[in-house]
């Protein structure tokens, strides 16, 4: 297993696209914060974690693309066949890929958050309050979880385009429709609360709202994210094990 992880790390570090992802990941966090600080005319800008993580949802979209693209690309390019020939079990490749993708995504988020904090701190008018850290922890869990979800989803679909498009359509379109219809149809509200993309957005709403009636708790949000990650990765592992190598 350690050799499989080492192989995935070597592969990741040898690709030019990896460094492009680093720029996109970190820039999606500290970039909006920089603009917020530069174009705010207030003599003192009080910034908490939601302010520093304005671009968090963009980060999650990139995490979905990264997990699906790297995994689906190996499958579509038949690189998995080489892994199956050199490793003891088929699951080694996918588990190693999931671990490396999760670690890479988490490290980039932490780096982006640190740069965002630095921007807010060095700006003359900036004042970081440190409040509402629940949003930070939401992204800390959601970022690697969504990336691993799409790793499993790509292994299940065995198609890079589908593995990228379907999660993004669900998060950007379907979840919005579920939320719009949840006021009149209770089932849609339940489905919305069980959707992974909405959990982080609801954590942001939770920290700024004084009335939590009808809202899913942050604890349930963390459980939903972990459950989706485990289920999709398990389905991906099963598909990876039983389907023919092409």
Tab-separated table of C-alpha atoms in Angstrom:
chain	number	residue	atom	x	y	z
A	1	UNK	CA	0.000	0.000	0.000
A	2	UNK	CA	2.842	2.378	0.828
A	3	UNK	CA	4.391	1.748	-2.581
A	4	UNK	CA	1.052	2.490	-4.226
A	5	UNK	CA	0.797	5.783	-2.310
A	6	UNK	CA	4.399	6.634	-3.240
A	7	UNK	CA	3.588	5.927	-6.874
A	8	UNK	CA	0.541	8.216	-6.796
A	9	UNK	CA	2.552	11.000	-5.150
A	10	UNK	CA	5.294	10.684	-7.772
A	11	UNK	CA	2.710	10.761	-10.538
A	12	UNK	CA	0.993	13.803	-9.050
A	13	UNK	CA	4.213	15.777	-8.581
A	14	UNK	CA	5.435	14.995	-12.102
A	15	UNK	CA	2.405	16.512	-13.843
A	16	UNK	CA	2.351	20.148	-14.935
A	17	UNK	CA	-1.396	20.279	-14.285
A	18	UNK	CA	-0.735	19.686	-10.570
A	19	UNK	CA	0.835	23.121	-10.186
A	20	UNK	CA	-1.994	24.682	-12.164
A	21	UNK	CA	-4.385	23.144	-9.630
A	22	UNK	CA	-2.291	24.595	-6.785
A	23	UNK	CA	-2.731	28.069	-8.269
A	24	UNK	CA	-6.460	27.550	-8.820
A	25	UNK	CA	-7.021	26.033	-5.375
A	26	UNK	CA	-5.188	28.632	-3.335
A	27	UNK	CA	-6.242	31.541	-5.560
A	28	UNK	CA	-9.910	30.674	-5.140
A	29	UNK	CA	-9.512	31.277	-1.387
A	30	UNK	CA	-7.201	34.251	-1.013
A	31	UNK	CA	-8.162	35.929	-4.305
A	32	UNK	CA	-11.703	36.991	-3.286
A	33	UNK	CA	-10.414	38.049	0.140
A	34	UNK	CA	-7.796	40.248	-1.510
A	35	UNK	CA	-10.445	41.927	-3.659
A	36	UNK	CA	-12.713	42.330	-0.627
A	37	UNK	CA	-9.956	44.083	1.289
A	38	UNK	CA	-8.779	46.256	-1.593
A	39	UNK	CA	-12.175	47.580	-2.627
A	40	UNK	CA	-13.621	48.135	0.845
A	41	UNK	CA	-13.490	51.835	1.783
A	42	UNK	CA	-14.224	51.335	5.490
A	43	UNK	CA	-11.569	52.728	7.871
A	44	UNK	CA	-11.612	49.370	9.701
A	45	UNK	CA	-12.578	46.105	8.034
A	46	UNK	CA	-13.659	43.518	10.601
A	47	UNK	CA	-13.225	40.130	8.942
A	48	UNK	CA	-14.218	36.755	10.380
A	49	UNK	CA	-13.839	33.272	8.865
A	50	UNK	CA	-16.830	33.537	6.489
A	51	UNK	CA	-15.229	36.720	5.095
A	52	UNK	CA	-11.868	35.010	4.657
A	53	UNK	CA	-13.503	32.013	2.950
A	54	UNK	CA	-15.743	33.854	0.493
A	55	UNK	CA	-14.370	31.701	-2.325
A	56	UNK	CA	-14.845	28.440	-0.432
A	57	UNK	CA	-17.599	27.144	-2.694
A	58	UNK	CA	-15.410	27.797	-5.741
A	59	UNK	CA	-12.702	25.752	-4.013
A	60	UNK	CA	-15.143	22.869	-3.562
A	61	UNK	CA	-16.039	22.949	-7.267
A	62	UNK	CA	-12.354	22.765	-8.177
A	63	UNK	CA	-11.929	19.886	-5.698
A	64	UNK	CA	-14.688	17.968	-7.498
A	65	UNK	CA	-13.048	18.599	-10.876
A	66	UNK	CA	-9.625	17.587	-9.541
A	67	UNK	CA	-10.767	14.306	-7.988
A	68	UNK	CA	-12.849	13.271	-10.993
A	69	UNK	CA	-10.401	14.423	-13.646
A	70	UNK	CA	-7.289	12.766	-12.249
A	71	UNK	CA	-9.072	9.472	-11.574
A	72	UNK	CA	-11.202	9.398	-14.712
A	73	UNK	CA	-8.205	10.395	-16.800
A	74	UNK	CA	-6.204	7.360	-15.636
A	75	UNK	CA	-9.139	5.081	-16.398
A	76	UNK	CA	-9.831	6.576	-19.834
A	77	UNK	CA	-6.116	6.484	-20.711
A	78	UNK	CA	-5.856	2.836	-19.578
A	79	UNK	CA	-3.217	3.662	-16.973
A	80	UNK	CA	-5.028	1.506	-14.422
A	81	UNK	CA	-4.010	-1.635	-16.289
A	82	UNK	CA	-0.364	-0.946	-15.402
A	83	UNK	CA	-1.276	-0.482	-11.753
A	84	UNK	CA	-3.189	-3.778	-11.713
A	85	UNK	CA	-0.144	-5.597	-13.123
A	86	UNK	CA	2.289	-4.234	-10.546
A	87	UNK	CA	0.203	-4.102	-7.354
A	88	UNK	CA	-1.117	-6.916	-5.181
A	89	UNK	CA	-4.765	-5.907	-5.447
A	90	UNK	CA	-6.902	-3.634	-7.580
A	91	UNK	CA	-8.067	-1.703	-4.553
A	92	UNK	CA	-4.532	-0.498	-3.800
A	93	UNK	CA	-4.517	1.901	-6.737
A	94	UNK	CA	-7.883	3.483	-5.971
A	95	UNK	CA	-7.323	3.741	-2.215
A	96	UNK	CA	-3.906	5.299	-2.782
A	97	UNK	CA	-5.393	7.729	-5.280
A	98	UNK	CA	-8.160	8.693	-2.836
A	99	UNK	CA	-5.668	9.291	0.000
A	100	UNK	CA	-3.347	11.393	-2.163
A	101	UNK	CA	-6.231	13.394	-3.623
A	102	UNK	CA	-7.644	14.044	-0.127
A	103	UNK	CA	-4.259	15.099	1.278
A	104	UNK	CA	-3.471	17.324	-1.710
A	105	UNK	CA	-6.867	19.011	-1.523
A	106	UNK	CA	-6.628	19.552	2.232
A	107	UNK	CA	-3.120	20.984	2.050
A	108	UNK	CA	-4.160	23.406	-0.665
A	109	UNK	CA	-7.168	24.521	1.350
A	110	UNK	CA	-5.078	25.130	4.459
A	111	UNK	CA	-2.510	27.033	2.395
A	112	UNK	CA	-5.234	29.118	0.755
A	113	UNK	CA	-6.858	29.840	4.138
A	114	UNK	CA	-3.466	30.853	5.592
A	115	UNK	CA	-2.822	33.215	2.675
A	116	UNK	CA	-6.326	34.643	3.054
A	117	UNK	CA	-5.662	35.261	6.757
A	118	UNK	CA	-2.344	36.881	5.855
A	119	UNK	CA	-4.043	39.231	3.394
A	120	UNK	CA	-6.603	40.250	6.029
A	121	UNK	CA	-3.857	40.766	8.613
A	122	UNK	CA	-1.392	42.828	6.555
A	123	UNK	CA	-4.059	45.069	5.037
A	124	UNK	CA	-3.809	48.379	6.967
A	125	UNK	CA	-7.551	48.592	7.580
A	126	UNK	CA	-7.959	44.856	8.145
A	127	UNK	CA	-8.897	43.398	11.519
A	128	UNK	CA	-9.352	39.644	11.809
A	129	UNK	CA	-11.852	38.777	14.533
A	130	UNK	CA	-11.496	34.983	14.384
A	131	UNK	CA	-15.243	34.501	14.823
A	132	UNK	CA	-17.509	31.865	13.257
A	133	UNK	CA	-14.783	29.216	12.944
A	134	UNK	CA	-17.491	26.617	12.275
A	135	UNK	CA	-17.346	27.649	8.615
A	136	UNK	CA	-13.609	26.902	8.569
A	137	UNK	CA	-14.147	23.418	9.991
A	138	UNK	CA	-16.942	22.846	7.499
A	139	UNK	CA	-14.545	23.420	4.622
A	140	UNK	CA	-11.779	21.433	6.321
A	141	UNK	CA	-14.079	18.392	6.210
A	142	UNK	CA	-15.936	19.158	2.976
A	143	UNK	CA	-12.925	19.818	0.739
A	144	UNK	CA	-11.253	16.370	0.975
A	145	UNK	CA	-14.624	14.627	1.350
A	146	UNK	CA	-15.966	16.000	-1.945
A	147	UNK	CA	-12.676	15.270	-3.698
A	148	UNK	CA	-12.780	11.626	-2.538
A	149	UNK	CA	-16.468	11.393	-3.500
A	150	UNK	CA	-15.613	12.258	-7.084
A	151	UNK	CA	-12.705	9.794	-7.048
A	152	UNK	CA	-15.187	7.027	-6.211
A	153	UNK	CA	-17.726	8.425	-8.661
A	154	UNK	CA	-15.161	8.443	-11.480
A	155	UNK	CA	-14.258	4.811	-10.731
A	156	UNK	CA	-17.958	3.942	-10.777
A	157	UNK	CA	-18.779	5.738	-14.039
A	158	UNK	CA	-15.392	5.097	-15.684
A	159	UNK	CA	-15.892	8.311	-17.608
A	160	UNK	CA	-14.010	11.530	-16.884
A	161	UNK	CA	-16.517	13.933	-18.452
A	162	UNK	CA	-19.496	12.395	-16.663
A	163	UNK	CA	-17.666	12.254	-13.340
A	164	UNK	CA	-16.899	15.975	-13.598
A	165	UNK	CA	-20.210	17.173	-15.019
A	166	UNK	CA	-22.756	15.296	-12.911
A	167	UNK	CA	-21.526	16.429	-9.439
A	168	UNK	CA	-21.249	20.029	-10.641
A	169	UNK	CA	-24.742	19.980	-12.157
A	170	UNK	CA	-26.095	18.517	-8.925
A	171	UNK	CA	-24.435	21.130	-6.733
A	172	UNK	CA	-25.038	24.130	-8.989
A	173	UNK	CA	-28.495	23.339	-10.353
A	174	UNK	CA	-30.296	20.454	-8.649
A	175	UNK	CA	-29.606	21.521	-5.069
A	176	UNK	CA	-30.903	25.007	-5.877
A	177	UNK	CA	-34.113	23.499	-7.235
A	178	UNK	CA	-34.462	21.311	-4.151
A	179	UNK	CA	-34.080	24.343	-1.917
A	180	UNK	CA	-36.621	26.340	-3.934
A	181	UNK	CA	-39.200	23.569	-3.678
A	182	UNK	CA	-38.487	22.600	-0.072
A	183	UNK	CA	-40.900	25.181	1.342
A	184	UNK	CA	-43.903	23.395	-0.141
A	185	UNK	CA	-42.731	19.788	-0.376
A	186	UNK	CA	-41.238	18.337	2.843
A	187	UNK	CA	-39.594	15.459	0.960
A	188	UNK	CA	-37.536	17.924	-1.088
A	189	UNK	CA	-36.340	19.583	2.121
A	190	UNK	CA	-35.182	16.194	3.416
A	191	UNK	CA	-33.417	15.498	0.134
A	192	UNK	CA	-31.798	18.928	0.252
A	193	UNK	CA	-30.515	18.312	3.785
A	194	UNK	CA	-29.061	14.994	2.597
A	195	UNK	CA	-27.249	16.577	-0.348
A	196	UNK	CA	-23.492	17.025	0.173
A	197	UNK	CA	-23.012	20.359	-1.575
A	198	UNK	CA	-25.630	22.148	0.519
A	199	UNK	CA	-24.079	21.199	3.849
A	200	UNK	CA	-21.324	23.819	3.817
A	201	UNK	CA	-23.668	26.543	2.607
A	202	UNK	CA	-26.027	25.701	5.456
A	203	UNK	CA	-23.160	25.904	7.942
A	204	UNK	CA	-22.578	29.465	6.762
A	205	UNK	CA	-26.277	30.199	7.242
A	206	UNK	CA	-26.172	28.577	10.686
A	207	UNK	CA	-23.426	30.867	12.043
A	208	UNK	CA	-25.110	34.081	10.894
A	209	UNK	CA	-28.664	33.117	11.848
A	210	UNK	CA	-30.245	33.493	15.262
A	211	UNK	CA	-33.226	31.293	14.381
A	212	UNK	CA	-32.204	27.735	13.547
A	213	UNK	CA	-35.720	26.367	13.210
A	214	UNK	CA	-36.017	24.073	10.206
A	215	UNK	CA	-32.259	24.104	9.585
A	216	UNK	CA	-30.075	21.008	9.580
A	217	UNK	CA	-27.515	21.081	12.391
A	218	UNK	CA	-23.769	21.278	11.643
A	219	UNK	CA	-23.324	17.829	13.208
A	220	UNK	CA	-25.742	16.300	10.721
A	221	UNK	CA	-23.891	18.175	7.984
A	222	UNK	CA	-20.584	16.548	8.914
A	223	UNK	CA	-22.269	13.126	9.050
A	224	UNK	CA	-23.818	13.614	5.594
A	225	UNK	CA	-20.455	14.581	4.068
A	226	UNK	CA	-18.630	11.595	5.581
A	227	UNK	CA	-21.456	9.203	4.640
A	228	UNK	CA	-21.430	10.332	1.000
A	229	UNK	CA	-17.653	9.980	0.872
A	230	UNK	CA	-17.699	6.445	2.294
A	231	UNK	CA	-20.589	5.243	0.102
A	232	UNK	CA	-19.241	6.616	-3.188
A	233	UNK	CA	-15.718	5.388	-2.495
A	234	UNK	CA	-17.090	1.930	-1.606
A	235	UNK	CA	-19.080	1.834	-4.856
A	236	UNK	CA	-15.995	2.926	-6.764
A	237	UNK	CA	-13.908	0.195	-5.126
A	238	UNK	CA	-16.511	-2.429	-5.984
A	239	UNK	CA	-16.719	-1.290	-9.607
A	240	UNK	CA	-12.939	-1.161	-9.805
A	241	UNK	CA	-12.747	-4.748	-8.542
A	242	UNK	CA	-15.352	-6.509	-10.679
A	243	UNK	CA	-15.325	-4.710	-14.024
A	244	UNK	CA	-13.111	-5.714	-16.926
A	245	UNK	CA	-9.889	-3.875	-17.651
A	246	UNK	CA	-9.973	-2.146	-21.038
